[in-house]
Amino acid sequence: MKVLIGTKNPGKIEGAKRAFENYFDNVEVIGIKADSNVSEQPVGKETLLGAKNRVDNLIKYAKENNIKADYFVAIESG
């Protein structure tokens, strides 16, 4: 299973990998920089919007670069 996550942060990548491994075998999590299009320190509804934007930008990147994935993930602190 291939999971793309919209970050290069090693902690977030490892956290996603551990979470998916609780439910699936042979998990590969690949971190790709994806913009959130919100402020550096989002607050409130901006946090959810930032995560949604990261996923949207990640899907766009994958399509443009012909990358197939089973899941697209974003973890937004805020």
PDB file of N, CA, C and O in Angstrom:
ATOM      1  N   MET A   1       0.841  -1.173   0.000  1.00  0.00           N
ATOM      2  CA  MET A   1       0.000   0.000   0.000  1.00  0.00           C
ATOM      3  C   MET A   1       0.884   1.233   0.000  1.00  0.00           C
ATOM      4  O   MET A   1       1.844   1.309   0.754  1.00  0.00           O
ATOM      5  N   LYS A   2       0.539   2.182  -0.829  1.00  0.00           N
ATOM      6  CA  LYS A   2       1.300   3.422  -0.910  1.00  0.00           C
ATOM      7  C   LYS A   2       0.457   4.576  -0.379  1.00  0.00           C
ATOM      8  O   LYS A   2      -0.679   4.782  -0.799  1.00  0.00           O
ATOM      9  N   VAL A   3       1.065   5.319   0.557  1.00  0.00           N
ATOM     10  CA  VAL A   3       0.422   6.489   1.154  1.00  0.00           C
ATOM     11  C   VAL A   3       1.305   7.697   0.863  1.00  0.00           C
ATOM     12  O   VAL A   3       2.502   7.670   1.115  1.00  0.00           O
ATOM     13  N   LEU A   4       0.711   8.739   0.326  1.00  0.00           N
ATOM     14  CA  LEU A   4       1.427  10.005   0.150  1.00  0.00           C
ATOM     15  C   LEU A   4       0.967  10.950   1.249  1.00  0.00           C
ATOM     16  O   LEU A   4      -0.224  11.083   1.503  1.00  0.00           O
ATOM     17  N   ILE A   5       1.933  11.586   1.894  1.00  0.00           N
ATOM     18  CA  ILE A   5       1.620  12.546   2.945  1.00  0.00           C
ATOM     19  C   ILE A   5       2.215  13.899   2.558  1.00  0.00           C
ATOM     20  O   ILE A   5       3.348  13.964   2.075  1.00  0.00           O
ATOM     21  N   GLY A   6       1.449  14.940   2.744  1.00  0.00           N
ATOM     22  CA  GLY A   6       1.838  16.279   2.300  1.00  0.00           C
ATOM     23  C   GLY A   6       2.782  16.985   3.240  1.00  0.00           C
ATOM     24  O   GLY A   6       2.474  18.091   3.702  1.00  0.00           O
ATOM     25  N   THR A   7       3.924  16.380   3.536  1.00  0.00           N
ATOM     26  CA  THR A   7       4.928  16.980   4.398  1.00  0.00           C
ATOM     27  C   THR A   7       6.258  16.256   4.213  1.00  0.00           C
ATOM     28  O   THR A   7       6.282  15.108   3.766  1.00  0.00           O
ATOM     29  N   LYS A   8       7.328  16.933   4.576  1.00  0.00           N
ATOM     30  CA  LYS A   8       8.653  16.309   4.628  1.00  0.00           C
ATOM     31  C   LYS A   8       9.084  16.125   6.083  1.00  0.00           C
ATOM     32  O   LYS A   8      10.183  15.685   6.356  1.00  0.00           O
ATOM     33  N   ASN A   9       8.190  16.441   7.034  1.00  0.00           N
ATOM     34  CA  ASN A   9       8.480  16.331   8.463  1.00  0.00           C
ATOM     35  C   ASN A   9       8.590  14.856   8.858  1.00  0.00           C
ATOM     36  O   ASN A   9       7.597  14.111   8.772  1.00  0.00           O
ATOM     37  N   PRO A  10       9.792  14.420   9.293  1.00  0.00           N
ATOM     38  CA  PRO A  10       9.989  13.006   9.625  1.00  0.00           C
ATOM     39  C   PRO A  10       9.056  12.483  10.717  1.00  0.00           C
ATOM     40  O   PRO A  10       8.611  11.334  10.660  1.00  0.00           O
ATOM     41  N   GLY A  11       8.729  13.316  11.693  1.00  0.00           N
ATOM     42  CA  GLY A  11       7.826  12.904  12.761  1.00  0.00           C
ATOM     43  C   GLY A  11       6.418  12.626  12.260  1.00  0.00           C
ATOM     44  O   GLY A  11       5.785  11.644  12.663  1.00  0.00           O
ATOM     45  N   LYS A  12       5.919  13.479  11.393  1.00  0.00           N
ATOM     46  CA  LYS A  12       4.582  13.284  10.838  1.00  0.00           C
ATOM     47  C   LYS A  12       4.552  12.075   9.903  1.00  0.00           C
ATOM     48  O   LYS A  12       3.576  11.320   9.886  1.00  0.00           O
ATOM     49  N   ILE A  13       5.615  11.888   9.134  1.00  0.00           N
ATOM     50  CA  ILE A  13       5.695  10.731   8.236  1.00  0.00           C
ATOM     51  C   ILE A  13       5.689   9.439   9.055  1.00  0.00           C
ATOM     52  O   ILE A  13       4.938   8.506   8.756  1.00  0.00           O
ATOM     53  N   GLU A  14       6.501   9.388  10.098  1.00  0.00           N
ATOM     54  CA  GLU A  14       6.574   8.189  10.936  1.00  0.00           C
ATOM     55  C   GLU A  14       5.253   7.945  11.663  1.00  0.00           C
ATOM     56  O   GLU A  14       4.803   6.804  11.787  1.00  0.00           O
ATOM     57  N   GLY A  15       4.619   9.006  12.125  1.00  0.00           N
ATOM     58  CA  GLY A  15       3.320   8.867  12.795  1.00  0.00           C
ATOM     59  C   GLY A  15       2.266   8.288  11.870  1.00  0.00           C
ATOM     60  O   GLY A  15       1.488   7.407  12.259  1.00  0.00           O
ATOM     61  N   ALA A  16       2.225   8.768  10.636  1.00  0.00           N
ATOM     62  CA  ALA A  16       1.274   8.242   9.658  1.00  0.00           C
ATOM     63  C   ALA A  16       1.568   6.775   9.363  1.00  0.00           C
ATOM     64  O   ALA A  16       0.655   5.949   9.282  1.00  0.00           O
ATOM     65  N   LYS A  17       2.860   6.453   9.216  1.00  0.00           N
ATOM     66  CA  LYS A  17       3.250   5.064   8.941  1.00  0.00           C
ATOM     67  C   LYS A  17       2.792   4.137  10.066  1.00  0.00           C
ATOM     68  O   LYS A  17       2.191   3.088   9.813  1.00  0.00           O
ATOM     69  N   ARG A  18       3.029   4.530  11.292  1.00  0.00           N
ATOM     70  CA  ARG A  18       2.619   3.708  12.438  1.00  0.00           C
ATOM     71  C   ARG A  18       1.104   3.538  12.482  1.00  0.00           C
ATOM     72  O   ARG A  18       0.596   2.452  12.794  1.00  0.00           O
ATOM     73  N   ALA A  19       0.377   4.605  12.198  1.00  0.00           N
ATOM     74  CA  ALA A  19      -1.088   4.529  12.216  1.00  0.00           C
ATOM     75  C   ALA A  19      -1.597   3.562  11.145  1.00  0.00           C
ATOM     76  O   ALA A  19      -2.435   2.697  11.432  1.00  0.00           O
ATOM     77  N   PHE A  20      -1.104   3.686   9.926  1.00  0.00           N
ATOM     78  CA  PHE A  20      -1.551   2.804   8.844  1.00  0.00           C
ATOM     79  C   PHE A  20      -1.146   1.358   9.092  1.00  0.00           C
ATOM     80  O   PHE A  20      -1.884   0.437   8.736  1.00  0.00           O
ATOM     81  N   GLU A  21       0.011   1.140   9.715  1.00  0.00           N
ATOM     82  CA  GLU A  21       0.473  -0.219   9.983  1.00  0.00           C
ATOM     83  C   GLU A  21      -0.403  -0.944  11.012  1.00  0.00           C
ATOM     84  O   GLU A  21      -0.366  -2.170  11.098  1.00  0.00           O
ATOM     85  N   ASN A  22      -1.200  -0.205  11.763  1.00  0.00           N
ATOM     86  CA  ASN A  22      -2.152  -0.834  12.672  1.00  0.00           C
ATOM     87  C   ASN A  22      -3.275  -1.543  11.926  1.00  0.00           C
ATOM     88  O   ASN A  22      -3.948  -2.403  12.492  1.00  0.00           O
ATOM     89  N   TYR A  23      -3.490  -1.166  10.663  1.00  0.00           N
ATOM     90  CA  TYR A  23      -4.618  -1.690   9.900  1.00  0.00           C
ATOM     91  C   TYR A  23      -4.228  -2.391   8.597  1.00  0.00           C
ATOM     92  O   TYR A  23      -5.026  -3.150   8.057  1.00  0.00           O
ATOM     93  N   PHE A  24      -3.036  -2.116   8.088  1.00  0.00           N
ATOM     94  CA  PHE A  24      -2.627  -2.650   6.788  1.00  0.00           C
ATOM     95  C   PHE A  24      -1.211  -3.219   6.856  1.00  0.00           C
ATOM     96  O   PHE A  24      -0.397  -2.788   7.667  1.00  0.00           O
ATOM     97  N   ASP A  25      -0.927  -4.154   5.960  1.00  0.00           N
ATOM     98  CA  ASP A  25       0.419  -4.709   5.820  1.00  0.00           C
ATOM     99  C   ASP A  25       1.144  -4.009   4.679  1.00  0.00           C
ATOM    100  O   ASP A  25       0.507  -3.447   3.785  1.00  0.00           O
ATOM    101  N   ASN A  26       2.463  -4.082   4.700  1.00  0.00           N
ATOM    102  CA  ASN A  26       3.294  -3.554   3.609  1.00  0.00           C
ATOM    103  C   ASN A  26       2.967  -2.101   3.279  1.00  0.00           C
ATOM    104  O   ASN A  26       2.620  -1.761   2.145  1.00  0.00           O
ATOM    105  N   VAL A  27       3.073  -1.249   4.271  1.00  0.00           N
ATOM    106  CA  VAL A  27       2.757   0.172   4.115  1.00  0.00           C
ATOM    107  C   VAL A  27       4.016   0.951   3.738  1.00  0.00           C
ATOM    108  O   VAL A  27       5.046   0.841   4.400  1.00  0.00           O
ATOM    109  N   GLU A  28       3.904   1.742   2.686  1.00  0.00           N
ATOM    110  CA  GLU A  28       4.970   2.655   2.270  1.00  0.00           C
ATOM    111  C   GLU A  28       4.402   4.070   2.355  1.00  0.00           C
ATOM    112  O   GLU A  28       3.406   4.384   1.705  1.00  0.00           O
ATOM    113  N   VAL A  29       5.022   4.909   3.177  1.00  0.00           N
ATOM    114  CA  VAL A  29       4.576   6.293   3.315  1.00  0.00           C
ATOM    115  C   VAL A  29       5.653   7.197   2.731  1.00  0.00           C
ATOM    116  O   VAL A  29       6.811   7.139   3.141  1.00  0.00           O
ATOM    117  N   ILE A  30       5.254   8.019   1.774  1.00  0.00           N
ATOM    118  CA  ILE A  30       6.191   8.903   1.082  1.00  0.00           C
ATOM    119  C   ILE A  30       5.801  10.344   1.371  1.00  0.00           C
ATOM    120  O   ILE A  30       4.668  10.760   1.110  1.00  0.00           O
ATOM    121  N   GLY A  31       6.744  11.108   1.891  1.00  0.00           N
ATOM    122  CA  GLY A  31       6.516  12.514   2.185  1.00  0.00           C
ATOM    123  C   GLY A  31       6.840  13.391   0.993  1.00  0.00           C
ATOM    124  O   GLY A  31       7.910  13.271   0.402  1.00  0.00           O
ATOM    125  N   ILE A  32       5.897  14.235   0.635  1.00  0.00           N
ATOM    126  CA  ILE A  32       6.056  15.177  -0.474  1.00  0.00           C
ATOM    127  C   ILE A  32       5.624  16.545   0.024  1.00  0.00           C
ATOM    128  O   ILE A  32       4.555  16.684   0.627  1.00  0.00           O
ATOM    129  N   LYS A  33       6.453  17.551  -0.222  1.00  0.00           N
ATOM    130  CA  LYS A  33       6.107  18.904   0.200  1.00  0.00           C
ATOM    131  C   LYS A  33       4.850  19.359  -0.543  1.00  0.00           C
ATOM    132  O   LYS A  33       4.789  19.315  -1.763  1.00  0.00           O
ATOM    133  N   ALA A  34       3.844  19.751   0.219  1.00  0.00           N
ATOM    134  CA  ALA A  34       2.595  20.254  -0.354  1.00  0.00           C
ATOM    135  C   ALA A  34       2.186  21.484   0.446  1.00  0.00           C
ATOM    136  O   ALA A  34       2.159  21.456   1.675  1.00  0.00           O
ATOM    137  N   ASP A  35       1.877  22.553  -0.243  1.00  0.00           N
ATOM    138  CA  ASP A  35       1.503  23.798   0.420  1.00  0.00           C
ATOM    139  C   ASP A  35       0.117  23.697   1.047  1.00  0.00           C
ATOM    140  O   ASP A  35      -0.784  23.055   0.517  1.00  0.00           O
ATOM    141  N   SER A  36      -0.034  24.397   2.186  1.00  0.00           N
ATOM    142  CA  SER A  36      -1.326  24.441   2.876  1.00  0.00           C
ATOM    143  C   SER A  36      -2.151  25.646   2.440  1.00  0.00           C
ATOM    144  O   SER A  36      -3.362  25.667   2.652  1.00  0.00           O
ATOM    145  N   ASN A  37      -1.494  26.655   1.897  1.00  0.00           N
ATOM    146  CA  ASN A  37      -2.163  27.897   1.477  1.00  0.00           C
ATOM    147  C   ASN A  37      -2.864  28.617   2.627  1.00  0.00           C
ATOM    148  O   ASN A  37      -3.861  29.305   2.409  1.00  0.00           O
ATOM    149  N   VAL A  38      -2.366  28.410   3.855  1.00  0.00           N
ATOM    150  CA  VAL A  38      -2.851  29.154   5.022  1.00  0.00           C
ATOM    151  C   VAL A  38      -1.625  29.706   5.740  1.00  0.00           C
ATOM    152  O   VAL A  38      -0.492  29.433   5.350  1.00  0.00           O
ATOM    153  N   SER A  39      -1.834  30.438   6.821  1.00  0.00           N
ATOM    154  CA  SER A  39      -0.723  31.035   7.552  1.00  0.00           C
ATOM    155  C   SER A  39       0.176  29.963   8.173  1.00  0.00           C
ATOM    156  O   SER A  39      -0.227  28.814   8.330  1.00  0.00           O
ATOM    157  N   GLU A  40       1.385  30.351   8.546  1.00  0.00           N
ATOM    158  CA  GLU A  40       2.355  29.426   9.140  1.00  0.00           C
ATOM    159  C   GLU A  40       1.839  28.801  10.435  1.00  0.00           C
ATOM    160  O   GLU A  40       2.154  27.662  10.746  1.00  0.00           O
ATOM    161  N   GLN A  41       1.086  29.547  11.207  1.00  0.00           N
ATOM    162  CA  GLN A  41       0.519  29.079  12.473  1.00  0.00           C
ATOM    163  C   GLN A  41      -1.012  29.178  12.397  1.00  0.00           C
ATOM    164  O   GLN A  41      -1.616  30.074  12.975  1.00  0.00           O
ATOM    165  N   PRO A  42      -1.646  28.233  11.694  1.00  0.00           N
ATOM    166  CA  PRO A  42      -3.105  28.326  11.534  1.00  0.00           C
ATOM    167  C   PRO A  42      -3.829  28.137  12.865  1.00  0.00           C
ATOM    168  O   PRO A  42      -3.337  27.461  13.764  1.00  0.00           O
ATOM    169  N   VAL A  43      -5.001  28.750  12.959  1.00  0.00           N
ATOM    170  CA  VAL A  43      -5.818  28.672  14.163  1.00  0.00           C
ATOM    171  C   VAL A  43      -7.259  28.392  13.748  1.00  0.00           C
ATOM    172  O   VAL A  43      -7.737  28.901  12.736  1.00  0.00           O
ATOM    173  N   GLY A  44      -7.947  27.585  14.542  1.00  0.00           N
ATOM    174  CA  GLY A  44      -9.366  27.323  14.317  1.00  0.00           C
ATOM    175  C   GLY A  44      -9.654  26.666  12.981  1.00  0.00           C
ATOM    176  O   GLY A  44      -8.990  25.710  12.589  1.00  0.00           O
ATOM    177  N   LYS A  45     -10.641  27.201  12.276  1.00  0.00           N
ATOM    178  CA  LYS A  45     -11.080  26.621  11.004  1.00  0.00           C
ATOM    179  C   LYS A  45      -9.969  26.626   9.957  1.00  0.00           C
ATOM    180  O   LYS A  45      -9.977  25.812   9.040  1.00  0.00           O
ATOM    181  N   GLU A  46      -9.024  27.530  10.104  1.00  0.00           N
ATOM    182  CA  GLU A  46      -7.908  27.610   9.168  1.00  0.00           C
ATOM    183  C   GLU A  46      -7.062  26.319   9.216  1.00  0.00           C
ATOM    184  O   GLU A  46      -6.475  25.917   8.213  1.00  0.00           O
ATOM    185  N   THR A  47      -7.043  25.649  10.362  1.00  0.00           N
ATOM    186  CA  THR A  47      -6.293  24.403  10.512  1.00  0.00           C
ATOM    187  C   THR A  47      -6.874  23.323   9.606  1.00  0.00           C
ATOM    188  O   THR A  47      -6.144  22.660   8.865  1.00  0.00           O
ATOM    189  N   LEU A  48      -8.181  23.138   9.651  1.00  0.00           N
ATOM    190  CA  LEU A  48      -8.842  22.153   8.791  1.00  0.00           C
ATOM    191  C   LEU A  48      -8.690  22.528   7.326  1.00  0.00           C
ATOM    192  O   LEU A  48      -8.417  21.670   6.485  1.00  0.00           O
ATOM    193  N   LEU A  49      -8.844  23.806   7.013  1.00  0.00           N
ATOM    194  CA  LEU A  49      -8.680  24.268   5.638  1.00  0.00           C
ATOM    195  C   LEU A  49      -7.264  23.979   5.142  1.00  0.00           C
ATOM    196  O   LEU A  49      -7.067  23.541   4.007  1.00  0.00           O
ATOM    197  N   GLY A  50      -6.262  24.197   5.988  1.00  0.00           N
ATOM    198  CA  GLY A  50      -4.879  23.924   5.613  1.00  0.00           C
ATOM    199  C   GLY A  50      -4.647  22.458   5.284  1.00  0.00           C
ATOM    200  O   GLY A  50      -3.978  22.121   4.305  1.00  0.00           O
ATOM    201  N   ALA A  51      -5.218  21.564   6.093  1.00  0.00           N
ATOM    202  CA  ALA A  51      -5.086  20.129   5.831  1.00  0.00           C
ATOM    203  C   ALA A  51      -5.770  19.753   4.528  1.00  0.00           C
ATOM    204  O   ALA A  51      -5.228  18.992   3.715  1.00  0.00           O
ATOM    205  N   LYS A  52      -6.956  20.291   4.293  1.00  0.00           N
ATOM    206  CA  LYS A  52      -7.675  20.012   3.045  1.00  0.00           C
ATOM    207  C   LYS A  52      -6.877  20.519   1.848  1.00  0.00           C
ATOM    208  O   LYS A  52      -6.736  19.821   0.842  1.00  0.00           O
ATOM    209  N   ASN A  53      -6.333  21.725   1.961  1.00  0.00           N
ATOM    210  CA  ASN A  53      -5.534  22.282   0.866  1.00  0.00           C
ATOM    211  C   ASN A  53      -4.307  21.427   0.582  1.00  0.00           C
ATOM    212  O   ASN A  53      -3.943  21.220  -0.579  1.00  0.00           O
ATOM    213  N   ARG A  54      -3.647  20.937   1.624  1.00  0.00           N
ATOM    214  CA  ARG A  54      -2.470  20.074   1.431  1.00  0.00           C
ATOM    215  C   ARG A  54      -2.846  18.819   0.652  1.00  0.00           C
ATOM    216  O   ARG A  54      -2.144  18.410  -0.264  1.00  0.00           O
ATOM    217  N   VAL A  55      -3.962  18.198   1.031  1.00  0.00           N
ATOM    218  CA  VAL A  55      -4.394  16.991   0.321  1.00  0.00           C
ATOM    219  C   VAL A  55      -4.719  17.320  -1.134  1.00  0.00           C
ATOM    220  O   VAL A  55      -4.306  16.602  -2.052  1.00  0.00           O
ATOM    221  N   ASP A  56      -5.445  18.399  -1.362  1.00  0.00           N
ATOM    222  CA  ASP A  56      -5.769  18.803  -2.739  1.00  0.00           C
ATOM    223  C   ASP A  56      -4.500  19.039  -3.551  1.00  0.00           C
ATOM    224  O   ASP A  56      -4.390  18.589  -4.699  1.00  0.00           O
ATOM    225  N   ASN A  57      -3.529  19.740  -2.967  1.00  0.00           N
ATOM    226  CA  ASN A  57      -2.272  20.018  -3.667  1.00  0.00           C
ATOM    227  C   ASN A  57      -1.452  18.746  -3.875  1.00  0.00           C
ATOM    228  O   ASN A  57      -0.764  18.591  -4.885  1.00  0.00           O
ATOM    229  N   LEU A  58      -1.535  17.829  -2.943  1.00  0.00           N
ATOM    230  CA  LEU A  58      -0.835  16.555  -3.057  1.00  0.00           C
ATOM    231  C   LEU A  58      -1.428  15.703  -4.182  1.00  0.00           C
ATOM    232  O   LEU A  58      -0.692  15.107  -4.980  1.00  0.00           O
ATOM    233  N   ILE A  59      -2.740  15.657  -4.268  1.00  0.00           N
ATOM    234  CA  ILE A  59      -3.407  14.915  -5.344  1.00  0.00           C
ATOM    235  C   ILE A  59      -3.044  15.519  -6.691  1.00  0.00           C
ATOM    236  O   ILE A  59      -2.737  14.789  -7.650  1.00  0.00           O
ATOM    237  N   LYS A  60      -3.048  16.833  -6.786  1.00  0.00           N
ATOM    238  CA  LYS A  60      -2.675  17.514  -8.029  1.00  0.00           C
ATOM    239  C   LYS A  60      -1.234  17.153  -8.414  1.00  0.00           C
ATOM    240  O   LYS A  60      -0.951  16.834  -9.569  1.00  0.00           O
ATOM    241  N   TYR A  61      -0.322  17.188  -7.452  1.00  0.00           N
ATOM    242  CA  TYR A  61       1.077  16.852  -7.699  1.00  0.00           C
ATOM    243  C   TYR A  61       1.201  15.411  -8.200  1.00  0.00           C
ATOM    244  O   TYR A  61       1.929  15.132  -9.153  1.00  0.00           O
ATOM    245  N   ALA A  62       0.486  14.501  -7.553  1.00  0.00           N
ATOM    246  CA  ALA A  62       0.544  13.088  -7.946  1.00  0.00           C
ATOM    247  C   ALA A  62       0.044  12.897  -9.376  1.00  0.00           C
ATOM    248  O   ALA A  62       0.661  12.166 -10.159  1.00  0.00           O
ATOM    249  N   LYS A  63      -1.047  13.554  -9.731  1.00  0.00           N
ATOM    250  CA  LYS A  63      -1.579  13.444 -11.097  1.00  0.00           C
ATOM    251  C   LYS A  63      -0.601  13.990 -12.108  1.00  0.00           C
ATOM    252  O   LYS A  63      -0.357  13.378 -13.152  1.00  0.00           O
ATOM    253  N   GLU A  64      -0.031  15.156 -11.817  1.00  0.00           N
ATOM    254  CA  GLU A  64       0.916  15.790 -12.743  1.00  0.00           C
ATOM    255  C   GLU A  64       2.190  14.970 -12.930  1.00  0.00           C
ATOM    256  O   GLU A  64       2.839  15.056 -13.961  1.00  0.00           O
ATOM    257  N   ASN A  65       2.553  14.170 -11.911  1.00  0.00           N
ATOM    258  CA  ASN A  65       3.783  13.394 -11.957  1.00  0.00           C
ATOM    259  C   ASN A  65       3.529  11.890 -12.102  1.00  0.00           C
ATOM    260  O   ASN A  65       4.438  11.089 -11.915  1.00  0.00           O
ATOM    261  N   ASN A  66       2.291  11.555 -12.452  1.00  0.00           N
ATOM    262  CA  ASN A  66       1.895  10.163 -12.697  1.00  0.00           C
ATOM    263  C   ASN A  66       2.286   9.240 -11.535  1.00  0.00           C
ATOM    264  O   ASN A  66       2.855   8.170 -11.742  1.00  0.00           O
ATOM    265  N   ILE A  67       1.989   9.678 -10.314  1.00  0.00           N
ATOM    266  CA  ILE A  67       2.262   8.898  -9.117  1.00  0.00           C
ATOM    267  C   ILE A  67       0.946   8.313  -8.625  1.00  0.00           C
ATOM    268  O   ILE A  67      -0.017   9.040  -8.400  1.00  0.00           O
ATOM    269  N   LYS A  68       0.914   7.014  -8.465  1.00  0.00           N
ATOM    270  CA  LYS A  68      -0.283   6.336  -7.968  1.00  0.00           C
ATOM    271  C   LYS A  68      -0.156   6.125  -6.463  1.00  0.00           C
ATOM    272  O   LYS A  68       0.919   5.802  -5.965  1.00  0.00           O
ATOM    273  N   ALA A  69      -1.249   6.302  -5.748  1.00  0.00           N
ATOM    274  CA  ALA A  69      -1.261   6.085  -4.303  1.00  0.00           C
ATOM    275  C   ALA A  69      -2.630   5.574  -3.882  1.00  0.00           C
ATOM    276  O   ALA A  69      -3.633   5.824  -4.555  1.00  0.00           O
ATOM    277  N   ASP A  70      -2.649   4.868  -2.759  1.00  0.00           N
ATOM    278  CA  ASP A  70      -3.903   4.360  -2.209  1.00  0.00           C
ATOM    279  C   ASP A  70      -4.564   5.385  -1.292  1.00  0.00           C
ATOM    280  O   ASP A  70      -5.786   5.435  -1.189  1.00  0.00           O
ATOM    281  N   TYR A  71      -3.740   6.185  -0.607  1.00  0.00           N
ATOM    282  CA  TYR A  71      -4.241   7.206   0.307  1.00  0.00           C
ATOM    283  C   TYR A  71      -3.406   8.476   0.184  1.00  0.00           C
ATOM    284  O   TYR A  71      -2.214   8.421  -0.082  1.00  0.00           O
ATOM    285  N   PHE A  72      -4.067   9.608   0.425  1.00  0.00           N
ATOM    286  CA  PHE A  72      -3.423  10.917   0.481  1.00  0.00           C
ATOM    287  C   PHE A  72      -3.712  11.494   1.860  1.00  0.00           C
ATOM    288  O   PHE A  72      -4.871  11.528   2.277  1.00  0.00           O
ATOM    289  N   VAL A  73      -2.667  11.949   2.557  1.00  0.00           N
ATOM    290  CA  VAL A  73      -2.820  12.351   3.955  1.00  0.00           C
ATOM    291  C   VAL A  73      -2.198  13.722   4.193  1.00  0.00           C
ATOM    292  O   VAL A  73      -1.185  14.059   3.578  1.00  0.00           O
ATOM    293  N   ALA A  74      -2.800  14.486   5.091  1.00  0.00           N
ATOM    294  CA  ALA A  74      -2.209  15.742   5.561  1.00  0.00           C
ATOM    295  C   ALA A  74      -2.421  15.827   7.063  1.00  0.00           C
ATOM    296  O   ALA A  74      -3.481  15.449   7.571  1.00  0.00           O
ATOM    297  N   ILE A  75      -1.408  16.298   7.760  1.00  0.00           N
ATOM    298  CA  ILE A  75      -1.503  16.526   9.199  1.00  0.00           C
ATOM    299  C   ILE A  75      -1.141  17.991   9.422  1.00  0.00           C
ATOM    300  O   ILE A  75      -0.034  18.408   9.165  1.00  0.00           O
ATOM    301  N   GLU A  76      -2.108  18.760   9.871  1.00  0.00           N
ATOM    302  CA  GLU A  76      -1.928  20.198  10.036  1.00  0.00           C
ATOM    303  C   GLU A  76      -1.940  20.531  11.522  1.00  0.00           C
ATOM    304  O   GLU A  76      -2.922  20.241  12.214  1.00  0.00           O
ATOM    305  N   SER A  77      -0.882  21.105  12.020  1.00  0.00           N
ATOM    306  CA  SER A  77      -0.840  21.550  13.415  1.00  0.00           C
ATOM    307  C   SER A  77      -1.569  22.872  13.541  1.00  0.00           C
ATOM    308  O   SER A  77      -1.487  23.709  12.656  1.00  0.00           O
ATOM    309  N   GLY A  78      -2.259  23.055  14.619  1.00  0.00           N
ATOM    310  CA  GLY A  78      -2.937  24.328  14.785  1.00  0.00           C
ATOM    311  C   GLY A  78      -3.857  24.323  15.980  1.00  0.00           C
ATOM    312  O   GLY A  78      -4.134  23.367  16.595  1.00  0.00           O
TER     313      GLY A  78
END
